[in-house]
mmCIF file of N, CA and C in Angstrom:
data_model
loop_
_atom_site.group_PDB
_atom_site.id
_atom_site.type_symbol
_atom_site.label_atom_id
_atom_site.label_comp_id
_atom_site.label_asym_id
_atom_site.label_seq_id
_atom_site.Cartn_x
_atom_site.Cartn_y
_atom_site.Cartn_z
ATOM 1 N N MET A 1 -82.681 49.983 -18.392
ATOM 2 C CA MET A 1 -82.772 50.819 -19.574
ATOM 3 C C MET A 1 -84.065 51.597 -19.524
ATOM 4 N N GLY A 2 -84.034 52.743 -20.180
ATOM 5 C CA GLY A 2 -85.193 53.617 -20.217
ATOM 6 C C GLY A 2 -86.030 53.380 -21.443
ATOM 7 N N HIS A 3 -86.146 54.416 -22.247
ATOM 8 C CA HIS A 3 -87.036 54.391 -23.394
ATOM 9 C C HIS A 3 -86.291 54.130 -24.691
ATOM 10 N N LEU A 4 -86.951 53.438 -25.577
ATOM 11 C CA LEU A 4 -86.423 53.140 -26.900
ATOM 12 C C LEU A 4 -86.901 54.219 -27.861
ATOM 13 N N VAL A 5 -86.051 54.701 -28.730
ATOM 14 C CA VAL A 5 -86.406 55.771 -29.653
ATOM 15 C C VAL A 5 -86.365 55.252 -31.085
ATOM 16 N N PHE A 6 -87.487 55.423 -31.780
ATOM 17 C CA PHE A 6 -87.545 55.128 -33.210
ATOM 18 C C PHE A 6 -87.738 56.450 -33.933
ATOM 19 N N ALA A 7 -86.968 56.702 -34.967
ATOM 20 C CA ALA A 7 -87.076 57.937 -35.737
ATOM 21 C C ALA A 7 -87.411 57.583 -37.176
ATOM 22 N N PRO A 8 -88.721 57.484 -37.501
ATOM 23 C CA PRO A 8 -89.103 57.060 -38.837
ATOM 24 C C PRO A 8 -88.897 58.139 -39.896
ATOM 25 N N GLY A 9 -88.943 59.399 -39.570
ATOM 26 C CA GLY A 9 -88.774 60.574 -40.419
ATOM 27 C C GLY A 9 -88.866 60.410 -41.919
ATOM 28 N N ALA A 10 -89.327 61.442 -42.577
ATOM 29 C CA ALA A 10 -89.410 61.451 -44.036
ATOM 30 C C ALA A 10 -88.064 61.854 -44.619
ATOM 31 N N GLY A 11 -87.713 61.293 -45.766
ATOM 32 C CA GLY A 11 -86.527 61.706 -46.491
ATOM 33 C C GLY A 11 -85.213 61.219 -45.910
ATOM 34 N N ILE A 12 -85.232 60.167 -45.089
ATOM 35 C CA ILE A 12 -83.984 59.707 -44.476
ATOM 36 C C ILE A 12 -83.285 58.612 -45.276
ATOM 37 N N ASP A 13 -83.989 58.002 -46.228
ATOM 38 C CA ASP A 13 -83.401 56.882 -46.966
ATOM 39 C C ASP A 13 -82.121 57.257 -47.689
ATOM 40 N N GLY A 14 -82.043 58.483 -48.178
ATOM 41 C CA GLY A 14 -80.878 58.902 -48.933
ATOM 42 C C GLY A 14 -79.762 59.500 -48.089
ATOM 43 N N LEU A 15 -79.937 59.559 -46.760
ATOM 44 C CA LEU A 15 -78.897 60.139 -45.917
ATOM 45 C C LEU A 15 -77.575 59.416 -46.099
ATOM 46 N N GLN A 16 -76.518 60.174 -46.284
ATOM 47 C CA GLN A 16 -75.199 59.589 -46.421
ATOM 48 C C GLN A 16 -74.248 60.062 -45.334
ATOM 49 N N GLN A 17 -74.726 60.929 -44.448
ATOM 50 C CA GLN A 17 -73.948 61.367 -43.299
ATOM 51 C C GLN A 17 -74.917 61.467 -42.135
ATOM 52 N N LEU A 18 -74.618 60.750 -41.045
ATOM 53 C CA LEU A 18 -75.543 60.758 -39.916
ATOM 54 C C LEU A 18 -74.852 60.320 -38.638
ATOM 55 N N THR A 19 -75.473 60.659 -37.519
ATOM 56 C CA THR A 19 -75.031 60.207 -36.203
ATOM 57 C C THR A 19 -76.269 59.841 -35.389
ATOM 58 N N VAL A 20 -76.216 58.697 -34.730
ATOM 59 C CA VAL A 20 -77.247 58.271 -33.795
ATOM 60 C C VAL A 20 -76.570 58.235 -32.427
ATOM 61 N N ASP A 21 -77.105 58.977 -31.453
ATOM 62 C CA ASP A 21 -76.469 58.979 -30.139
ATOM 63 C C ASP A 21 -77.501 58.943 -29.030
ATOM 64 N N ALA A 22 -77.042 58.580 -27.842
ATOM 65 C CA ALA A 22 -77.914 58.476 -26.676
ATOM 66 C C ALA A 22 -77.080 58.514 -25.408
ATOM 67 N N TRP A 23 -77.704 58.941 -24.323
ATOM 68 C CA TRP A 23 -77.144 58.771 -22.985
ATOM 69 C C TRP A 23 -77.797 57.526 -22.425
ATOM 70 N N VAL A 24 -77.015 56.566 -21.961
ATOM 71 C CA VAL A 24 -77.563 55.311 -21.442
ATOM 72 C C VAL A 24 -76.948 54.987 -20.085
ATOM 73 N N LYS A 25 -77.742 54.347 -19.257
ATOM 74 C CA LYS A 25 -77.273 53.837 -17.960
ATOM 75 C C LYS A 25 -77.968 52.508 -17.729
ATOM 76 N N HIS A 26 -77.186 51.446 -17.649
ATOM 77 C CA HIS A 26 -77.732 50.105 -17.454
ATOM 78 C C HIS A 26 -77.755 49.746 -15.975
ATOM 79 N N ASN A 27 -78.865 49.176 -15.518
ATOM 80 C CA ASN A 27 -78.941 48.606 -14.170
ATOM 81 C C ASN A 27 -78.335 47.212 -14.150
ATOM 82 N N SER A 28 -78.294 46.587 -15.319
ATOM 83 C CA SER A 28 -77.665 45.279 -15.482
ATOM 84 C C SER A 28 -77.286 45.137 -16.949
ATOM 85 N N LEU A 29 -76.380 44.226 -17.224
ATOM 86 C CA LEU A 29 -75.986 43.908 -18.597
ATOM 87 C C LEU A 29 -76.244 42.421 -18.806
ATOM 88 N N PRO A 30 -77.515 42.066 -18.989
ATOM 89 C CA PRO A 30 -77.870 40.646 -19.074
ATOM 90 C C PRO A 30 -77.281 39.966 -20.309
ATOM 91 N N PRO A 31 -76.797 38.742 -20.136
ATOM 92 C CA PRO A 31 -76.259 37.991 -21.272
ATOM 93 C C PRO A 31 -77.377 37.578 -22.232
ATOM 94 N N ASN A 32 -76.996 37.296 -23.455
ATOM 95 C CA ASN A 32 -77.926 36.794 -24.476
ATOM 96 C C ASN A 32 -79.128 37.705 -24.686
ATOM 97 N N ARG A 33 -78.880 39.010 -24.623
ATOM 98 C CA ARG A 33 -79.962 39.975 -24.786
ATOM 99 C C ARG A 33 -79.504 41.129 -25.669
ATOM 100 N N ILE A 34 -80.449 41.703 -26.379
ATOM 101 C CA ILE A 34 -80.201 42.873 -27.220
ATOM 102 C C ILE A 34 -81.176 43.965 -26.794
ATOM 103 N N GLU A 35 -80.664 45.197 -26.624
ATOM 104 C CA GLU A 35 -81.505 46.337 -26.280
ATOM 105 C C GLU A 35 -81.108 47.499 -27.181
ATOM 106 N N ARG A 36 -82.055 47.973 -27.958
ATOM 107 C CA ARG A 36 -81.779 49.092 -28.867
ATOM 108 C C ARG A 36 -81.874 50.413 -28.112
ATOM 109 N N TYR A 37 -80.944 51.313 -28.431
ATOM 110 C CA TYR A 37 -80.987 52.676 -27.902
ATOM 111 C C TYR A 37 -81.717 53.593 -28.873
ATOM 112 N N GLY A 38 -81.484 53.391 -30.160
ATOM 113 C CA GLY A 38 -82.122 54.214 -31.168
ATOM 114 C C GLY A 38 -82.090 53.535 -32.524
ATOM 115 N N THR A 39 -83.167 53.738 -33.278
ATOM 116 C CA THR A 39 -83.280 53.175 -34.622
ATOM 117 C C THR A 39 -83.739 54.275 -35.557
ATOM 118 N N LEU A 40 -83.018 54.476 -36.629
ATOM 119 C CA LEU A 40 -83.378 55.470 -37.628
ATOM 120 C C LEU A 40 -84.014 54.756 -38.804
ATOM 121 N N GLY A 41 -85.276 55.107 -39.084
ATOM 122 C CA GLY A 41 -85.993 54.533 -40.222
ATOM 123 C C GLY A 41 -86.092 53.027 -40.136
ATOM 124 N N GLY A 42 -86.226 52.368 -41.270
ATOM 125 C CA GLY A 42 -86.315 50.908 -41.330
ATOM 126 C C GLY A 42 -84.941 50.290 -41.231
ATOM 127 N N GLU A 43 -84.291 50.500 -40.100
ATOM 128 C CA GLU A 43 -82.924 50.040 -39.848
ATOM 129 C C GLU A 43 -81.913 50.705 -40.785
ATOM 130 N N LYS A 44 -82.163 51.953 -41.134
ATOM 131 C CA LYS A 44 -81.141 52.734 -41.853
ATOM 132 C C LYS A 44 -79.898 52.811 -40.972
ATOM 133 N N ALA A 45 -80.127 53.024 -39.653
ATOM 134 C CA ALA A 45 -79.033 53.034 -38.680
ATOM 135 C C ALA A 45 -79.587 52.587 -37.333
ATOM 136 N N VAL A 46 -78.825 51.751 -36.620
ATOM 137 C CA VAL A 46 -79.236 51.230 -35.314
ATOM 138 C C VAL A 46 -78.048 51.285 -34.361
ATOM 139 N N LEU A 47 -78.301 51.784 -33.154
ATOM 140 C CA LEU A 47 -77.312 51.789 -32.081
ATOM 141 C C LEU A 47 -77.910 50.985 -30.943
ATOM 142 N N ARG A 48 -77.146 49.971 -30.418
ATOM 143 C CA ARG A 48 -77.744 49.078 -29.434
ATOM 144 C C ARG A 48 -76.704 48.394 -28.546
ATOM 145 N N TYR A 49 -77.209 47.834 -27.451
ATOM 146 C CA TYR A 49 -76.463 46.912 -26.588
ATOM 147 C C TYR A 49 -76.691 45.524 -27.163
ATOM 148 N N ASP A 50 -75.618 44.749 -27.339
ATOM 149 C CA ASP A 50 -75.743 43.406 -27.907
ATOM 150 C C ASP A 50 -74.899 42.434 -27.089
ATOM 151 N N ALA A 51 -75.559 41.650 -26.248
ATOM 152 C CA ALA A 51 -74.848 40.641 -25.451
ATOM 153 C C ALA A 51 -74.988 39.256 -26.060
ATOM 154 N N VAL A 52 -75.563 39.174 -27.254
ATOM 155 C CA VAL A 52 -75.653 37.907 -27.963
ATOM 156 C C VAL A 52 -74.329 37.639 -28.679
ATOM 157 N N ASN A 53 -73.744 38.688 -29.244
ATOM 158 C CA ASN A 53 -72.530 38.546 -30.056
ATOM 159 C C ASN A 53 -71.244 38.946 -29.350
ATOM 160 N N GLY A 54 -71.341 39.429 -28.105
ATOM 161 C CA GLY A 54 -70.134 39.808 -27.370
ATOM 162 C C GLY A 54 -70.473 40.348 -25.999
ATOM 163 N N PRO A 55 -69.521 40.326 -25.065
ATOM 164 C CA PRO A 55 -69.774 40.800 -23.698
ATOM 165 C C PRO A 55 -69.801 42.325 -23.614
ATOM 166 N N ALA A 56 -70.832 42.869 -22.947
ATOM 167 C CA ALA A 56 -70.978 44.317 -22.739
ATOM 168 C C ALA A 56 -70.711 45.080 -24.040
ATOM 169 N N GLN A 57 -71.283 44.582 -25.120
ATOM 170 C CA GLN A 57 -70.970 45.077 -26.459
ATOM 171 C C GLN A 57 -71.847 46.253 -26.881
ATOM 172 N N LEU A 58 -71.193 47.261 -27.425
ATOM 173 C CA LEU A 58 -71.858 48.356 -28.096
ATOM 174 C C LEU A 58 -71.811 48.038 -29.586
ATOM 175 N N HIS A 59 -72.967 48.118 -30.240
ATOM 176 C CA HIS A 59 -73.092 47.688 -31.636
ATOM 177 C C HIS A 59 -73.788 48.789 -32.434
ATOM 178 N N PHE A 60 -73.160 49.200 -33.522
ATOM 179 C CA PHE A 60 -73.743 50.171 -34.446
ATOM 180 C C PHE A 60 -73.765 49.520 -35.819
ATOM 181 N N TYR A 61 -74.934 49.579 -36.470
ATOM 182 C CA TYR A 61 -74.978 49.074 -37.834
ATOM 183 C C TYR A 61 -75.884 49.922 -38.697
ATOM 184 N N MET A 62 -75.613 49.866 -39.987
ATOM 185 C CA MET A 62 -76.363 50.625 -40.977
ATOM 186 C C MET A 62 -76.651 49.772 -42.197
ATOM 187 N N ARG A 63 -77.696 50.161 -42.886
ATOM 188 C CA ARG A 63 -78.003 49.548 -44.174
ATOM 189 C C ARG A 63 -77.490 50.500 -45.250
ATOM 190 N N ILE A 64 -76.439 50.073 -45.966
ATOM 191 C CA ILE A 64 -75.830 50.907 -46.997
ATOM 192 C C ILE A 64 -75.901 50.132 -48.310
ATOM 193 N N ASN A 65 -76.575 50.716 -49.285
ATOM 194 C CA ASN A 65 -76.786 50.062 -50.585
ATOM 195 C C ASN A 65 -77.393 48.672 -50.416
ATOM 196 N N GLY A 66 -78.325 48.551 -49.481
ATOM 197 C CA GLY A 66 -79.029 47.296 -49.259
ATOM 198 C C GLY A 66 -78.286 46.280 -48.411
ATOM 199 N N GLU A 67 -77.060 46.577 -48.015
ATOM 200 C CA GLU A 67 -76.249 45.647 -47.217
ATOM 201 C C GLU A 67 -76.060 46.197 -45.805
ATOM 202 N N LEU A 68 -76.131 45.318 -44.789
ATOM 203 C CA LEU A 68 -75.865 45.736 -43.418
ATOM 204 C C LEU A 68 -74.360 45.804 -43.175
ATOM 205 N N GLN A 69 -73.911 46.919 -42.623
ATOM 206 C CA GLN A 69 -72.511 47.126 -42.263
ATOM 207 C C GLN A 69 -72.461 47.302 -40.751
ATOM 208 N N HIS A 70 -71.572 46.572 -40.067
ATOM 209 C CA HIS A 70 -71.542 46.528 -38.611
ATOM 210 C C HIS A 70 -70.221 47.013 -38.031
ATOM 211 N N ILE A 71 -70.293 47.639 -36.861
ATOM 212 C CA ILE A 71 -69.135 47.899 -36.015
ATOM 213 C C ILE A 71 -69.538 47.459 -34.610
ATOM 214 N N ARG A 72 -68.687 46.649 -33.980
ATOM 215 C CA ARG A 72 -68.955 46.120 -32.641
ATOM 216 C C ARG A 72 -67.738 46.363 -31.759
ATOM 217 N N VAL A 73 -67.994 46.759 -30.508
ATOM 218 C CA VAL A 73 -66.919 46.938 -29.543
ATOM 219 C C VAL A 73 -67.340 46.245 -28.253
ATOM 220 N N ASP A 74 -66.554 45.254 -27.825
ATOM 221 C CA ASP A 74 -66.851 44.511 -26.597
ATOM 222 C C ASP A 74 -66.325 45.246 -25.365
ATOM 223 N N ASN A 75 -66.992 44.998 -24.234
ATOM 224 C CA ASN A 75 -66.540 45.444 -22.910
ATOM 225 C C ASN A 75 -66.366 46.953 -22.765
ATOM 226 N N VAL A 76 -67.257 47.739 -23.377
ATOM 227 C CA VAL A 76 -67.191 49.185 -23.193
ATOM 228 C C VAL A 76 -68.323 49.712 -22.310
ATOM 229 N N LEU A 77 -69.333 48.896 -22.057
ATOM 230 C CA LEU A 77 -70.458 49.323 -21.234
ATOM 231 C C LEU A 77 -70.307 48.782 -19.820
ATOM 232 N N GLN A 78 -70.735 49.581 -18.839
ATOM 233 C CA GLN A 78 -70.646 49.190 -17.436
ATOM 234 C C GLN A 78 -71.988 49.404 -16.752
ATOM 235 N N VAL A 79 -72.259 48.614 -15.743
ATOM 236 C CA VAL A 79 -73.479 48.748 -14.943
ATOM 237 C C VAL A 79 -73.364 49.979 -14.060
ATOM 238 N N GLY A 80 -74.476 50.745 -13.949
ATOM 239 C CA GLY A 80 -74.544 51.877 -13.033
ATOM 240 C C GLY A 80 -73.787 53.113 -13.462
ATOM 241 N N VAL A 81 -73.327 53.160 -14.700
ATOM 242 C CA VAL A 81 -72.548 54.294 -15.204
ATOM 243 C C VAL A 81 -73.286 54.900 -16.401
ATOM 244 N N PHE A 82 -73.416 56.242 -16.408
ATOM 245 C CA PHE A 82 -73.961 56.890 -17.589
ATOM 246 C C PHE A 82 -72.897 56.909 -18.676
ATOM 247 N N HIS A 83 -73.301 56.505 -19.876
ATOM 248 C CA HIS A 83 -72.427 56.545 -21.044
ATOM 249 C C HIS A 83 -73.099 57.386 -22.121
ATOM 250 N N HIS A 84 -72.341 58.255 -22.743
ATOM 251 C CA HIS A 84 -72.813 58.914 -23.949
ATOM 252 C C HIS A 84 -72.270 58.076 -25.104
ATOM 253 N N VAL A 85 -73.156 57.402 -25.821
ATOM 254 C CA VAL A 85 -72.750 56.507 -26.898
ATOM 255 C C VAL A 85 -73.263 57.058 -28.226
ATOM 256 N N ALA A 86 -72.500 56.815 -29.281
ATOM 257 C CA ALA A 86 -72.902 57.301 -30.595
ATOM 258 C C ALA A 86 -72.343 56.400 -31.675
ATOM 259 N N GLY A 87 -73.106 56.257 -32.736
ATOM 260 C CA GLY A 87 -72.639 55.628 -33.962
ATOM 261 C C GLY A 87 -72.701 56.694 -35.042
ATOM 262 N N SER A 88 -71.656 56.812 -35.816
ATOM 263 C CA SER A 88 -71.585 57.883 -36.800
ATOM 264 C C SER A 88 -71.108 57.345 -38.141
ATOM 265 N N TYR A 89 -71.628 57.923 -39.210
ATOM 266 C CA TYR A 89 -71.244 57.544 -40.564
ATOM 267 C C TYR A 89 -71.051 58.820 -41.363
ATOM 268 N N ASP A 90 -69.904 58.946 -42.028
ATOM 269 C CA ASP A 90 -69.612 60.190 -42.744
ATOM 270 C C ASP A 90 -69.798 60.095 -44.256
ATOM 271 N N GLY A 91 -70.345 58.976 -44.729
ATOM 272 C CA GLY A 91 -70.641 58.842 -46.148
ATOM 273 C C GLY A 91 -69.560 58.166 -46.959
ATOM 274 N N ALA A 92 -68.359 58.005 -46.387
ATOM 275 C CA ALA A 92 -67.281 57.343 -47.116
ATOM 276 C C ALA A 92 -67.510 55.837 -47.118
ATOM 277 N N PRO A 93 -67.139 55.141 -48.173
ATOM 278 C CA PRO A 93 -67.334 53.683 -48.204
ATOM 279 C C PRO A 93 -66.630 52.996 -47.037
ATOM 280 N N SER A 94 -67.341 52.115 -46.371
ATOM 281 C CA SER A 94 -66.801 51.319 -45.263
ATOM 282 C C SER A 94 -66.158 52.180 -44.178
ATOM 283 N N CYS A 95 -66.765 53.323 -43.873
ATOM 284 C CA CYS A 95 -66.176 54.212 -42.877
ATOM 285 C C CYS A 95 -67.263 54.636 -41.895
ATOM 286 N N ALA A 96 -67.181 54.128 -40.683
ATOM 287 C CA ALA A 96 -68.142 54.478 -39.648
ATOM 288 C C ALA A 96 -67.440 54.371 -38.317
ATOM 289 N N GLY A 97 -68.053 54.890 -37.264
ATOM 290 C CA GLY A 97 -67.393 54.845 -35.968
ATOM 291 C C GLY A 97 -68.374 54.715 -34.824
ATOM 292 N N ILE A 98 -67.847 54.280 -33.692
ATOM 293 C CA ILE A 98 -68.608 54.224 -32.444
ATOM 294 C C ILE A 98 -67.882 55.078 -31.421
ATOM 295 N N TRP A 99 -68.622 55.887 -30.719
ATOM 296 C CA TRP A 99 -68.083 56.800 -29.723
ATOM 297 C C TRP A 99 -68.656 56.433 -28.363
ATOM 298 N N THR A 100 -67.818 56.325 -27.364
ATOM 299 C CA THR A 100 -68.285 56.102 -25.999
ATOM 300 C C THR A 100 -67.248 56.615 -25.020
ATOM 301 N N ALA A 101 -67.711 57.003 -23.846
ATOM 302 C CA ALA A 101 -66.817 57.428 -22.753
ATOM 303 C C ALA A 101 -65.812 58.486 -23.214
ATOM 304 N N SER A 102 -66.308 59.467 -23.983
ATOM 305 C CA SER A 102 -65.492 60.607 -24.438
ATOM 306 C C SER A 102 -64.321 60.210 -25.329
ATOM 307 N N ARG A 103 -64.450 59.084 -26.040
ATOM 308 C CA ARG A 103 -63.375 58.694 -26.960
ATOM 309 C C ARG A 103 -63.970 57.807 -28.047
ATOM 310 N N TRP A 104 -63.260 57.717 -29.164
ATOM 311 C CA TRP A 104 -63.659 56.795 -30.213
ATOM 312 C C TRP A 104 -63.323 55.390 -29.745
ATOM 313 N N ALA A 105 -64.318 54.517 -29.719
ATOM 314 C CA ALA A 105 -64.098 53.128 -29.306
ATOM 315 C C ALA A 105 -63.700 52.271 -30.509
ATOM 316 N N ALA A 106 -64.200 52.630 -31.671
ATOM 317 C CA ALA A 106 -63.875 51.888 -32.892
ATOM 318 C C ALA A 106 -64.107 52.789 -34.074
ATOM 319 N N TYR A 107 -63.323 52.616 -35.088
ATOM 320 C CA TYR A 107 -63.480 53.396 -36.308
ATOM 321 C C TYR A 107 -62.943 52.588 -37.468
ATOM 322 N N ARG A 108 -63.653 52.614 -38.578
ATOM 323 C CA ARG A 108 -63.140 51.948 -39.777
ATOM 324 C C ARG A 108 -63.575 52.692 -40.992
#
């Protein structure tokens, strides 16, 4: 993994529509490890690799009205492959998505 990006920015707490995305390429997908790709504010939105809760898992979560809301997709990341990954939220209650490999991997 390369560099971790934190975006503390002013005025983001009230955002109700957002996307966090990154191009990632893993040299390995170690078990029992978490690696963040991007974090918006104080965990307003986080996009990360999570091998603690699932194999080769892409995990997007947000803090909405003080509660963490999660979307997880197992087995979408591969070693040695560039992936364009994104977590997106359109402001609708309980509606967010994860994008990878030119397709929606999960949406609710």
